[in-house]
Amino acid sequence: MKKLSFLFFLLASCYALAQSSFPHLEKSDHTTQLIVTGKPFLILGGELHNSSTSGTAYMHPIWEQMKKKNLNTVIAPVYWELLEPEEGQFDFTLVDSMLAGARKQNLHLVILWFASWKNGYSMYVPSWIKNNSDKYPRAKDENGKSLQQLSTFGEATANADARAFKALMNHIQEVDGKQQTIIMAQIENEVGLFYTPRDYSEAANKAHNNSVPAALMQYLISHKGKLQPELDSVWKANGYKTSGTWEEVFGKSIVDKKNWETLSYLTEELFTVYHYAKYIGNVAAAGKEAYPIPMYVNAWLKQPLTPIPGKYPAGGPTPHTLDIWRAAAPSLDLIEPDIYVPDATYTIEQYHREGNAIFVPEIRPGIRSADEVFWILGQHDAIGVSPFGIDDSKPEDDPITKTYAALTQVKDLILQHQGDGTMKGILVDTIKRSQEFDLAGYHIKAQLNSGSFAELAGFSVGEKKVGIAGGILINTGKDEFIAIGKDYTLTFNPIQDDGKSIDVEYFDEGTFANGKWVTMRRLNGDEGTGGGDYGFGFKQGNYGMIRFQPSPTDNYSIVRFKMYRYW
Ligand code: DGJ
């Protein structure tokens, strides 16, 4: 008997050890990091187009291109219709070929489970689902008309999706559990209903007229005082009821088509979110039973032109519904935004809520996001970022190639400084030309460069006009900093005036080799510290200043510098 219990203990310990060595999220007080093969990992990603991994020949040359773009992770779909073309028969050929392609280039993968819903619609489900609306019912609009989208109330659909995903994760665990090429999974894609804020099928109507499920009520009660403000305010407005129908507990929704930020149809939205979250949470839980790596959902955003649930997919992971996702789908680790709005900052701030770390699975590609990426990583301790349609452009034409070239060098430094208050993201553009913040005893101002010194001095030819600058500033020691970026200037004002004057002690441009700083150039004079014939001119006030000079290659630089005092 003793021997048996020892064996059991040994097996349980081995299982626990194996689980903790799978890719997982590690949460501390101020940050959440993704751990891969035992070490923190920063995703420098790119998401492929929707159909790219449906054929191995198309992908053949792409893997190498991804490496040349300096990505470390490719985000790629797995399609239910191709994984389980016949019910119960699974074909893992495409998954295996993705693994082989990625591994050859030393890349990781985040997989996208395109299953019951992709951008709201149900077009990636196998034919045997598509052609059987009796068994796999569709959601209905207010007039009882079937929508293309599968209903979250279809029990057979929910089970079939969960079974297929579990088979996929089981396969991945078997073929990749050791190597850990696949590091996270996204469940479904931008879910939610169009045209209607909720499903009006018979089952949905019944659930809507019933009491709010006890488990959700319990969650609200036990998290009272810590709920997201939007949810708390409607619950409060209705007297913090501890039971009742959805409308009794959360009130009758308001509808305001003028102000896009109003949460119109909120009660319907919460109801719809709850049922998507339950369904997707079950899929994720089934997958985690086989292989417990981090799993998340992504959102089509509420935005000024599509401000109402149903105009944007109703039931998706909008930030104000975070608590409902947590209550109904504890197997999901994160809810994340797909960013196609002109400016990423508002969205990131909306999603970076207590315990919800930022990962950006999709952001519009191009010049702007190539700079925004620095701000997202530096300011919000993000797990990673990923421009969409990464297989569209050549490495030399895609601005993300240069961003990732710089970030590859500093990613370990960034990871070391996450959550300790020593790092800031910088983003300035022609609308918001400067940004101010306090760091390490300094009041710091970042400003978009308006031209090079040479241009200001009137002898440059063909200088580029700078439209945006992104960067990261890290405090690495007393008065010592590392900054990454280009096209911006930083001024440092001591917060406490000790009567001494301040200036730059040294300003070096360099790189990291095997984690160690290597100086390439000492920058001084015209190149950025304010001396020289056409330097900073007649300085007024007590500040030190460094400036990224335009480089002929337009690469981002990494600089290390220190402030000192004189008297
Ligand atoms: C958002 C979706 O999630 C992606 O799959 C893709 O369709 C993009 N939109 C761009 O079209």
Coordinates of C-alpha atoms and ligand atoms in Angstrom, one line a residue:
M1 CA 0.0 0.0 0.0
K2 CA 2.8 2.3 1.0
K3 CA 4.5 1.6 -2.3
L4 CA 1.3 2.3 -4.2
S5 CA 0.8 5.7 -2.6
F6 CA 4.5 6.6 -3.3
L7 CA 4.0 5.7 -6.9
F8 CA 0.9 7.8 -7.1
F9 CA 2.7 10.7 -5.5
L10 CA 5.6 10.3 -8.0
L11 CA 3.2 10.3 -10.9
A12 CA 1.3 13.3 -9.6
S13 CA 4.5 15.2 -9.1
C14 CA 5.8 14.4 -12.6
Y15 CA 2.5 15.5 -14.0
A16 CA 2.6 18.8 -12.1
L17 CA 6.2 19.4 -13.1
A18 CA 5.4 18.7 -16.8
Q19 CA 2.4 21.1 -16.6
S20 CA 4.5 23.9 -15.1
S21 CA 7.1 23.4 -17.8
F22 CA 4.5 23.8 -20.6
P23 CA 4.1 27.3 -22.0
H24 CA 2.2 29.2 -19.3
L25 CA 1.5 32.6 -17.9
E26 CA 3.2 33.7 -14.7
K27 CA 1.5 36.5 -12.8
S28 CA 3.1 38.7 -10.2
D29 CA 1.7 41.7 -8.5
H30 CA 2.3 44.1 -11.3
T31 CA 2.7 42.1 -14.4
T32 CA 2.0 38.9 -16.3
Q33 CA 4.7 37.1 -18.4
L34 CA 4.5 34.3 -20.9
I35 CA 6.9 31.6 -19.9
V36 CA 8.2 29.3 -22.7
T37 CA 10.7 26.5 -22.0
G38 CA 11.1 27.9 -18.6
K39 CA 12.0 31.5 -19.5
P40 CA 10.0 34.7 -20.0
F41 CA 9.2 35.2 -23.7
L42 CA 8.2 38.4 -25.6
I43 CA 6.2 37.7 -28.7
L44 CA 7.5 39.7 -31.7
G45 CA 4.7 38.3 -33.9
G46 CA 2.9 38.6 -37.1
E47 CA -0.5 37.2 -38.1
L48 CA -0.8 35.4 -41.5
H49 CA -3.7 36.0 -43.8
N50 CA -6.8 33.8 -43.1
S51 CA -6.2 31.2 -45.8
S52 CA -2.4 31.1 -45.7
T53 CA -1.9 27.9 -43.7
S54 CA -4.6 25.9 -45.7
G55 CA -2.0 24.8 -48.2
T56 CA 1.6 23.8 -47.5
A57 CA 2.9 24.9 -50.9
Y58 CA 1.8 28.5 -50.4
M59 CA 3.5 28.6 -47.0
H60 CA 6.7 27.0 -48.2
P61 CA 8.6 30.3 -49.0
I62 CA 6.8 32.3 -46.4
W63 CA 8.4 30.8 -43.3
E64 CA 11.8 32.1 -44.4
Q65 CA 10.3 35.5 -45.1
M66 CA 8.9 35.6 -41.6
K67 CA 12.4 35.0 -40.2
K68 CA 13.8 37.7 -42.4
K69 CA 11.2 40.1 -40.9
N70 CA 12.8 39.4 -37.5
L71 CA 9.7 37.8 -36.1
N72 CA 10.0 35.2 -33.4
T73 CA 6.4 34.0 -33.6
V74 CA 3.9 33.5 -36.4
I75 CA 0.2 33.6 -35.6
A76 CA -1.5 31.1 -37.9
P77 CA -5.0 29.6 -38.3
V78 CA -6.0 26.0 -37.9
Y79 CA -9.3 25.3 -39.6
W80 CA -12.0 23.0 -38.1
E81 CA -13.4 22.2 -41.6
L82 CA -10.0 20.9 -42.7
L83 CA -9.1 19.3 -39.4
E84 CA -12.2 17.2 -39.1
P85 CA -13.7 16.9 -42.7
E86 CA -15.6 13.8 -41.7
E87 CA -17.1 13.7 -38.2
G88 CA -14.7 12.0 -35.8
Q89 CA -11.9 11.7 -38.4
F90 CA -9.0 14.1 -37.8
D91 CA -6.3 15.1 -40.3
F92 CA -3.3 16.8 -38.7
T93 CA -1.3 17.2 -41.9
L94 CA -1.6 20.9 -42.0
V95 CA -0.7 21.3 -38.3
D96 CA 2.3 19.2 -38.7
S97 CA 3.5 21.1 -41.8
M98 CA 3.1 24.4 -39.9
L99 CA 5.2 23.0 -37.1
A100 CA 7.9 21.8 -39.5
G101 CA 7.9 25.2 -41.4
A102 CA 8.2 27.2 -38.2
R103 CA 10.8 25.0 -36.6
K104 CA 13.1 25.1 -39.6
Q105 CA 13.3 28.9 -39.1
N106 CA 13.4 28.7 -35.3
L107 CA 10.0 30.4 -35.0
H108 CA 7.2 29.9 -32.5
L109 CA 3.5 29.6 -33.4
V110 CA 0.3 30.9 -31.8
I111 CA -2.5 29.0 -33.3
L112 CA -5.9 30.4 -34.1
W113 CA -8.8 28.0 -33.7
F114 CA -11.1 29.0 -36.6
A115 CA -14.1 26.8 -35.6
S116 CA -17.7 27.7 -34.7
W117 CA -17.1 31.4 -35.4
K118 CA -14.7 33.6 -37.4
N119 CA -15.5 37.3 -37.5
G120 CA -18.9 36.4 -36.1
Y121 CA -19.8 34.0 -38.9
S122 CA -19.8 30.3 -39.0
M123 CA -17.9 29.6 -42.2
Y124 CA -15.1 27.5 -41.0
V125 CA -17.3 24.7 -39.6
P126 CA -17.1 21.3 -41.4
S127 CA -19.8 20.6 -44.0
W128 CA -21.4 18.0 -41.8
I129 CA -22.2 20.9 -39.4
K130 CA -23.1 23.4 -42.2
N131 CA -25.7 21.0 -43.6
N132 CA -27.5 20.0 -40.5
S133 CA -29.3 23.0 -39.0
D134 CA -31.6 20.7 -37.0
K135 CA -28.7 19.3 -35.0
Y136 CA -26.5 22.4 -35.1
P137 CA -29.0 25.3 -34.9
R138 CA -28.5 28.9 -36.1
A139 CA -29.0 32.0 -34.0
K140 CA -32.2 33.9 -34.9
D141 CA -33.0 37.6 -35.2
E142 CA -36.0 39.3 -33.5
N143 CA -38.3 38.2 -36.3
G144 CA -37.4 34.5 -35.8
K145 CA -35.3 34.4 -39.0
S146 CA -32.2 32.2 -38.9
L147 CA -28.9 34.0 -39.1
Q148 CA -25.9 32.4 -40.8
Q149 CA -24.2 32.3 -37.4
L150 CA -24.5 29.2 -35.2
S151 CA -26.4 29.6 -32.0
T152 CA -24.4 29.4 -28.7
F153 CA -27.4 27.4 -27.4
G154 CA -26.6 24.5 -29.8
E155 CA -25.5 21.8 -27.3
A156 CA -24.4 19.4 -30.1
T157 CA -22.3 22.1 -31.7
A158 CA -20.7 23.1 -28.5
N159 CA -19.7 19.5 -27.8
A160 CA -18.5 18.9 -31.3
D161 CA -16.3 22.0 -31.3
A162 CA -14.9 21.1 -27.9
R163 CA -14.2 17.6 -29.0
A164 CA -12.4 18.7 -32.1
F165 CA -10.3 21.3 -30.3
K166 CA -9.4 18.7 -27.6
A167 CA -8.2 16.3 -30.4
L168 CA -6.1 19.1 -31.8
M169 CA -4.5 20.0 -28.5
N170 CA -3.9 16.4 -27.7
H171 CA -2.0 16.0 -31.0
I172 CA 0.0 19.2 -30.2
Q173 CA 0.9 18.0 -26.8
E174 CA 2.1 14.7 -28.3
V175 CA 4.2 16.2 -31.1
D176 CA 5.2 19.5 -29.6
G177 CA 5.0 19.3 -25.8
K178 CA 8.7 19.0 -25.5
Q179 CA 9.8 21.5 -28.2
Q180 CA 7.1 24.1 -27.5
T181 CA 6.9 25.6 -30.9
I182 CA 3.2 26.3 -30.2
I183 CA 3.0 28.7 -27.3
M184 CA -0.6 30.0 -27.1
A185 CA -4.0 29.3 -28.7
Q186 CA -6.7 31.7 -29.6
I187 CA -10.2 30.2 -29.4
E188 CA -12.5 31.2 -32.3
N189 CA -12.0 34.6 -33.8
E190 CA -13.8 37.9 -33.2
V191 CA -17.0 36.2 -32.1
G192 CA -20.4 37.8 -31.9
L193 CA -23.8 38.4 -33.6
F194 CA -24.5 40.8 -36.4
Y195 CA -27.8 42.6 -36.9
T196 CA -29.1 41.8 -33.4
P197 CA -27.8 42.4 -29.9
R198 CA -28.9 38.9 -28.9
D199 CA -30.1 35.6 -30.1
Y200 CA -33.9 35.3 -30.3
S201 CA -34.1 31.5 -30.8
E202 CA -36.5 29.7 -28.6
A203 CA -33.7 28.4 -26.3
A204 CA -32.2 31.9 -26.1
N205 CA -35.6 33.6 -25.3
K206 CA -36.1 31.0 -22.5
A207 CA -32.7 31.7 -21.0
H208 CA -33.2 35.4 -21.3
N209 CA -36.5 35.3 -19.4
N210 CA -35.1 33.1 -16.8
S211 CA -33.0 34.1 -13.8
V212 CA -29.4 35.2 -14.3
P213 CA -27.5 31.9 -13.8
A214 CA -26.6 31.2 -10.2
A215 CA -22.9 30.9 -11.0
L216 CA -22.7 34.4 -12.5
M217 CA -24.7 35.8 -9.6
Q218 CA -22.3 34.2 -7.2
Y219 CA -19.3 35.7 -9.1
L220 CA -20.9 39.1 -8.9
I221 CA -21.6 38.8 -5.2
S222 CA -18.1 37.5 -4.4
H223 CA -16.4 40.2 -6.5
K224 CA -18.6 43.1 -5.3
G225 CA -16.5 46.2 -5.0
K226 CA -13.9 44.8 -7.4
L227 CA -16.0 44.5 -10.6
Q228 CA -15.3 46.5 -13.8
P229 CA -16.9 49.9 -13.3
E230 CA -19.3 49.6 -16.3
L231 CA -20.8 46.4 -14.9
D232 CA -20.8 47.6 -11.4
S233 CA -22.7 50.8 -12.3
V234 CA -25.6 49.0 -13.9
W235 CA -25.8 46.4 -11.2
K236 CA -25.7 49.2 -8.6
A237 CA -28.3 51.2 -10.4
N238 CA -30.7 48.3 -10.1
G239 CA -30.0 47.9 -6.4
Y240 CA -27.3 45.2 -6.4
K241 CA -30.0 42.6 -6.7
T242 CA -28.8 39.1 -5.9
S243 CA -31.3 37.3 -8.1
G244 CA -33.8 38.0 -10.9
T245 CA -34.0 38.0 -14.7
W246 CA -31.3 39.8 -16.7
E247 CA -33.4 42.9 -17.0
E248 CA -34.3 42.8 -13.3
V249 CA -30.6 42.5 -12.3
F250 CA -29.0 44.8 -14.9
G251 CA -32.0 47.0 -15.9
K252 CA -33.6 47.7 -19.2
S253 CA -30.9 48.8 -21.7
I254 CA -30.5 52.3 -22.9
V255 CA -30.0 53.0 -26.6
D256 CA -28.1 56.1 -27.6
K257 CA -27.1 56.3 -31.2
K258 CA -25.5 59.7 -30.9
N259 CA -22.7 59.1 -28.5
W260 CA -20.6 56.1 -29.6
E261 CA -19.1 55.5 -26.1
T262 CA -22.5 54.9 -24.5
L263 CA -23.0 51.2 -23.7
S264 CA -26.2 50.7 -25.7
Y265 CA -28.1 47.4 -25.3
L266 CA -25.8 46.6 -22.4
T267 CA -28.1 44.0 -20.8
E268 CA -28.6 42.1 -24.0
E269 CA -24.8 42.4 -24.6
L270 CA -24.0 40.9 -21.2
F271 CA -26.5 38.1 -21.8
T272 CA -25.0 37.3 -25.2
V273 CA -21.4 37.6 -23.9
Y274 CA -22.3 35.1 -21.1
H275 CA -23.4 32.5 -23.5
Y276 CA -20.5 32.9 -25.9
A277 CA -18.1 32.8 -23.0
K278 CA -19.7 29.7 -21.6
Y279 CA -19.5 28.0 -25.0
I280 CA -15.9 29.1 -25.7
G281 CA -14.8 28.5 -22.2
N282 CA -15.9 24.9 -22.6
V283 CA -13.9 24.6 -25.8
A284 CA -10.8 26.0 -24.1
A285 CA -11.3 23.8 -21.0
A286 CA -11.5 20.7 -23.2
G287 CA -8.3 21.8 -25.0
K288 CA -6.6 22.5 -21.7
E289 CA -7.5 19.0 -20.5
A290 CA -5.2 17.7 -23.3
Y291 CA -2.6 20.5 -23.2
P292 CA -2.9 23.4 -20.8
I293 CA -1.1 26.3 -22.7
P294 CA -2.4 29.9 -22.4
M295 CA -5.6 30.6 -24.3
Y296 CA -7.3 33.8 -25.2
V297 CA -10.1 35.4 -27.2
N298 CA -9.9 38.4 -29.5
A299 CA -12.3 41.2 -30.2
W300 CA -13.7 43.1 -33.1
L301 CA -13.9 46.5 -31.4
K302 CA -16.7 48.8 -30.5
Q303 CA -15.9 52.0 -32.5
P304 CA -17.4 55.3 -33.5
L305 CA -18.8 54.0 -36.8
T306 CA -20.1 50.8 -35.3
P307 CA -21.1 51.8 -31.8
I308 CA -23.9 49.3 -31.0
P309 CA -23.8 45.6 -30.3
G310 CA -25.0 44.0 -33.5
K311 CA -23.2 46.7 -35.6
Y312 CA -20.0 45.3 -34.0
P313 CA -20.4 41.6 -33.2
A314 CA -22.6 41.4 -30.1
G315 CA -21.2 39.0 -27.5
G316 CA -17.5 39.4 -28.3
P317 CA -14.9 40.2 -25.7
T318 CA -15.4 43.9 -25.3
P319 CA -13.3 45.3 -22.4
H320 CA -16.4 46.3 -20.3
T321 CA -17.5 42.7 -20.3
L322 CA -14.3 41.3 -18.8
D323 CA -16.0 40.1 -15.6
I324 CA -18.6 38.1 -17.5
W325 CA -15.8 36.3 -19.4
R326 CA -14.0 35.6 -16.1
A327 CA -17.2 34.3 -14.5
A328 CA -18.3 32.1 -17.4
A329 CA -15.0 31.1 -18.9
P330 CA -12.3 30.7 -16.2
S331 CA -10.3 28.5 -18.6
L332 CA -9.6 31.5 -20.8
D333 CA -6.6 33.5 -19.7
L334 CA -7.0 36.8 -21.5
I335 CA -9.4 38.9 -23.6
E336 CA -7.6 40.9 -26.3
P337 CA -8.2 43.6 -28.9
D338 CA -7.7 43.5 -32.7
I339 CA -6.7 47.0 -33.5
Y340 CA -7.7 48.5 -36.8
V341 CA -8.7 52.0 -35.4
P342 CA -6.4 54.9 -36.3
D343 CA -4.7 55.2 -32.9
A344 CA -3.9 52.2 -30.7
T345 CA -3.5 54.0 -27.4
Y346 CA -7.2 54.3 -26.3
T347 CA -7.9 50.6 -27.1
I348 CA -4.9 49.4 -25.2
E349 CA -5.8 51.5 -22.2
Q350 CA -9.3 50.0 -22.3
Y351 CA -8.0 46.4 -22.3
H352 CA -5.2 46.8 -19.8
R353 CA -7.4 46.1 -16.8
E354 CA -6.5 44.5 -13.5
G355 CA -5.3 41.0 -14.3
N356 CA -5.8 41.2 -18.0
A357 CA -2.4 41.5 -19.5
I358 CA -2.0 43.0 -23.0
F359 CA -1.3 40.8 -26.1
V360 CA -2.2 42.3 -29.5
P361 CA -3.0 39.4 -31.8
E362 CA -3.8 41.8 -34.7
I363 CA -2.9 45.4 -35.4
R364 CA -3.1 47.1 -38.8
P365 CA 0.3 46.7 -40.5
G366 CA 2.3 49.7 -41.7
I367 CA 4.4 52.7 -40.5
R368 CA 2.2 53.7 -37.6
S369 CA 2.0 50.3 -35.9
A370 CA 5.7 49.8 -36.4
D371 CA 6.1 52.7 -34.0
E372 CA 3.1 52.0 -31.8
V373 CA 4.6 48.6 -31.0
F374 CA 7.3 50.2 -28.9
W375 CA 4.8 52.1 -26.9
I376 CA 2.6 49.0 -26.4
L377 CA 5.5 47.0 -25.1
G378 CA 7.2 49.8 -23.1
Q379 CA 4.1 51.3 -21.5
H380 CA 1.9 48.3 -21.0
D381 CA 4.2 45.4 -20.3
A382 CA 2.6 43.6 -23.2
I383 CA 3.2 39.9 -23.7
G384 CA 3.5 40.6 -27.4
V385 CA 2.2 42.2 -30.6
S386 CA 1.4 41.1 -34.1
P387 CA 0.6 43.1 -37.2
F388 CA -2.0 41.4 -39.4
G389 CA -1.4 40.2 -43.0
I390 CA 2.3 39.7 -42.3
D391 CA 2.7 37.5 -45.4
D392 CA 1.7 40.5 -47.6
S393 CA 4.9 42.4 -48.0
K394 CA 8.6 41.6 -48.5
P395 CA 10.8 42.0 -45.4
E396 CA 12.6 45.0 -46.9
D397 CA 9.3 46.8 -47.5
D398 CA 7.7 46.1 -44.2
P399 CA 8.4 48.7 -41.5
I400 CA 8.0 46.0 -38.8
T401 CA 11.3 44.4 -40.0
K402 CA 13.2 47.4 -38.5
T403 CA 11.1 47.6 -35.4
Y404 CA 11.7 43.9 -34.7
A405 CA 15.4 44.2 -35.5
A406 CA 15.8 46.6 -32.6
L407 CA 13.4 44.8 -30.3
T408 CA 15.2 41.5 -30.9
Q409 CA 18.3 43.0 -29.2
V410 CA 16.5 44.5 -26.2
K411 CA 13.7 42.0 -25.6
D412 CA 15.5 40.4 -22.6
L413 CA 16.1 43.9 -21.1
I414 CA 12.4 44.7 -21.6
L415 CA 11.3 41.5 -19.9
Q416 CA 13.6 42.2 -17.0
H417 CA 12.0 45.6 -16.5
Q418 CA 8.4 44.6 -16.9
G419 CA 6.3 45.4 -13.9
D420 CA 8.9 47.2 -11.9
G421 CA 8.1 50.8 -12.8
T422 CA 11.4 51.5 -14.5
M423 CA 10.1 51.5 -18.1
K424 CA 8.0 53.9 -20.3
G425 CA 6.7 53.6 -23.8
I426 CA 7.0 56.6 -26.0
L427 CA 4.7 57.6 -28.8
V428 CA 4.6 61.1 -30.4
D429 CA 3.2 62.2 -33.7
T430 CA 2.1 65.3 -35.6
I431 CA -1.1 65.5 -33.6
K432 CA 0.4 64.9 -30.1
R433 CA 4.0 66.2 -30.6
S434 CA 5.1 65.6 -27.1
Q435 CA 4.6 63.3 -24.1
E436 CA 5.5 64.0 -20.5
F437 CA 6.1 61.6 -17.6
D438 CA 8.1 61.1 -14.5
L439 CA 10.8 58.4 -14.2
A440 CA 13.7 57.8 -11.8
G441 CA 13.6 61.3 -10.2
Y442 CA 13.2 63.1 -13.5
H443 CA 10.3 64.9 -15.2
I444 CA 10.9 63.8 -18.8
K445 CA 9.5 65.2 -22.0
A446 CA 9.6 63.2 -25.3
Q447 CA 9.2 65.3 -28.4
L448 CA 8.8 64.5 -32.1
N449 CA 11.9 65.7 -34.0
S450 CA 11.0 68.4 -36.5
G451 CA 14.1 67.9 -38.5
S452 CA 17.8 67.1 -38.1
F453 CA 20.3 69.6 -36.6
A454 CA 21.7 69.9 -40.1
E455 CA 18.3 70.8 -41.4
L456 CA 17.8 73.4 -38.7
A457 CA 21.2 74.8 -39.5
G458 CA 20.0 75.1 -43.1
F459 CA 22.4 72.9 -45.0
S460 CA 20.8 69.6 -45.3
V461 CA 19.4 68.2 -48.5
G462 CA 16.3 66.1 -48.8
E463 CA 15.7 65.5 -45.1
K464 CA 12.6 63.3 -44.5
K465 CA 9.6 64.8 -42.7
V466 CA 9.0 62.9 -39.5
G467 CA 5.4 61.9 -38.9
I468 CA 5.5 59.6 -35.9
A469 CA 8.1 58.3 -33.4
G470 CA 7.8 55.3 -31.1
G471 CA 10.3 54.2 -28.5
I472 CA 11.0 52.8 -25.1
L473 CA 12.9 54.4 -22.2
I474 CA 14.4 52.2 -19.5
N475 CA 16.0 53.4 -16.3
T476 CA 18.9 51.0 -15.7
G477 CA 20.8 52.6 -12.8
K478 CA 21.2 55.8 -10.9
D479 CA 20.9 58.6 -13.6
E480 CA 21.4 55.9 -16.2
F481 CA 19.1 55.0 -19.1
I482 CA 18.7 53.0 -22.2
A483 CA 16.4 54.3 -24.9
I484 CA 15.3 52.6 -28.1
G485 CA 13.8 54.5 -31.1
K486 CA 14.4 57.2 -33.6
D487 CA 13.1 60.6 -34.5
Y488 CA 12.5 61.9 -31.0
T489 CA 14.2 64.0 -28.4
L490 CA 14.2 63.5 -24.6
T491 CA 14.7 66.3 -22.1
F492 CA 15.3 65.4 -18.4
N493 CA 14.4 67.8 -15.6
P494 CA 15.3 66.8 -12.1
I495 CA 12.1 66.7 -10.1
Q496 CA 13.9 67.9 -7.0
D497 CA 16.0 71.0 -7.4
D498 CA 19.3 70.5 -5.5
G499 CA 20.8 73.8 -6.8
K500 CA 23.1 72.0 -9.2
S501 CA 23.0 72.1 -12.9
I502 CA 22.5 69.1 -15.1
D503 CA 23.9 67.8 -18.3
V504 CA 24.7 64.6 -20.2
E505 CA 27.7 62.6 -18.9
Y506 CA 27.9 60.3 -21.9
F507 CA 25.7 59.2 -24.8
D508 CA 26.5 56.0 -26.6
E509 CA 25.0 54.1 -29.4
G510 CA 25.3 50.4 -29.2
T511 CA 23.8 47.0 -29.3
F512 CA 23.4 43.9 -27.2
A513 CA 25.5 40.8 -27.9
N514 CA 24.7 37.8 -25.7
G515 CA 22.9 40.0 -23.3
K516 CA 25.9 42.4 -22.9
W517 CA 26.0 46.0 -24.0
V518 CA 28.5 46.7 -26.7
T519 CA 29.2 50.4 -27.6
M520 CA 29.4 51.1 -31.3
R521 CA 29.7 54.9 -31.2
R522 CA 30.2 57.6 -28.6
L523 CA 27.7 60.3 -29.7
N524 CA 28.4 63.9 -28.8
G525 CA 28.3 67.3 -30.2
D526 CA 26.2 67.6 -33.3
E527 CA 25.1 64.0 -32.9
G528 CA 22.8 64.5 -30.0
T529 CA 24.0 65.9 -26.7
G530 CA 23.6 69.6 -27.5
G531 CA 27.1 70.8 -28.2
G532 CA 28.5 71.7 -31.5
D533 CA 27.9 74.7 -33.8
Y534 CA 24.3 74.0 -34.4
G535 CA 23.4 72.2 -31.2
F536 CA 20.7 72.9 -28.8
G537 CA 21.4 76.6 -28.9
F538 CA 21.0 78.7 -25.9
K539 CA 19.6 76.4 -23.3
Q540 CA 17.1 77.9 -20.9
G541 CA 16.4 76.0 -17.7
N542 CA 18.0 73.1 -16.0
Y543 CA 17.7 70.1 -18.2
G544 CA 19.7 67.5 -19.9
M545 CA 18.8 66.4 -23.4
I546 CA 19.5 63.7 -25.9
R547 CA 18.3 63.4 -29.4
F548 CA 18.1 60.6 -31.9
Q549 CA 19.7 61.7 -35.1
P550 CA 18.3 60.7 -38.4
S551 CA 20.2 57.7 -39.7
P552 CA 20.9 57.1 -43.3
T553 CA 19.5 53.5 -42.9
D554 CA 16.4 54.7 -41.1
N555 CA 17.0 52.0 -38.5
Y556 CA 16.0 52.3 -34.9
S557 CA 18.9 52.9 -32.5
I558 CA 19.6 51.7 -29.1
V559 CA 21.4 54.3 -26.9
R560 CA 22.8 54.3 -23.4
F561 CA 23.3 57.5 -21.5
K562 CA 23.8 59.1 -18.2
M563 CA 23.0 62.5 -16.6
Y564 CA 25.4 64.3 -14.2
R565 CA 25.4 67.5 -12.2
Y566 CA 27.9 70.3 -12.1
W567 CA 28.2 73.3 -9.8
Ligands
DGJ1 C1 -9.9 40.9 -38.4 C2 -9.9 39.3 -38.4 O1 -9.8 38.8 -37.1 C3 -8.8 38.8 -39.3 O2 -9.0 37.4 -39.4 C4 -8.9 39.4 -40.6 O3 -10.1 39.1 -41.3 C5 -8.7 40.9 -40.5 N1 -9.8 41.4 -39.7 C6 -8.5 41.8 -41.7 O4 -9.3 41.6 -42.7

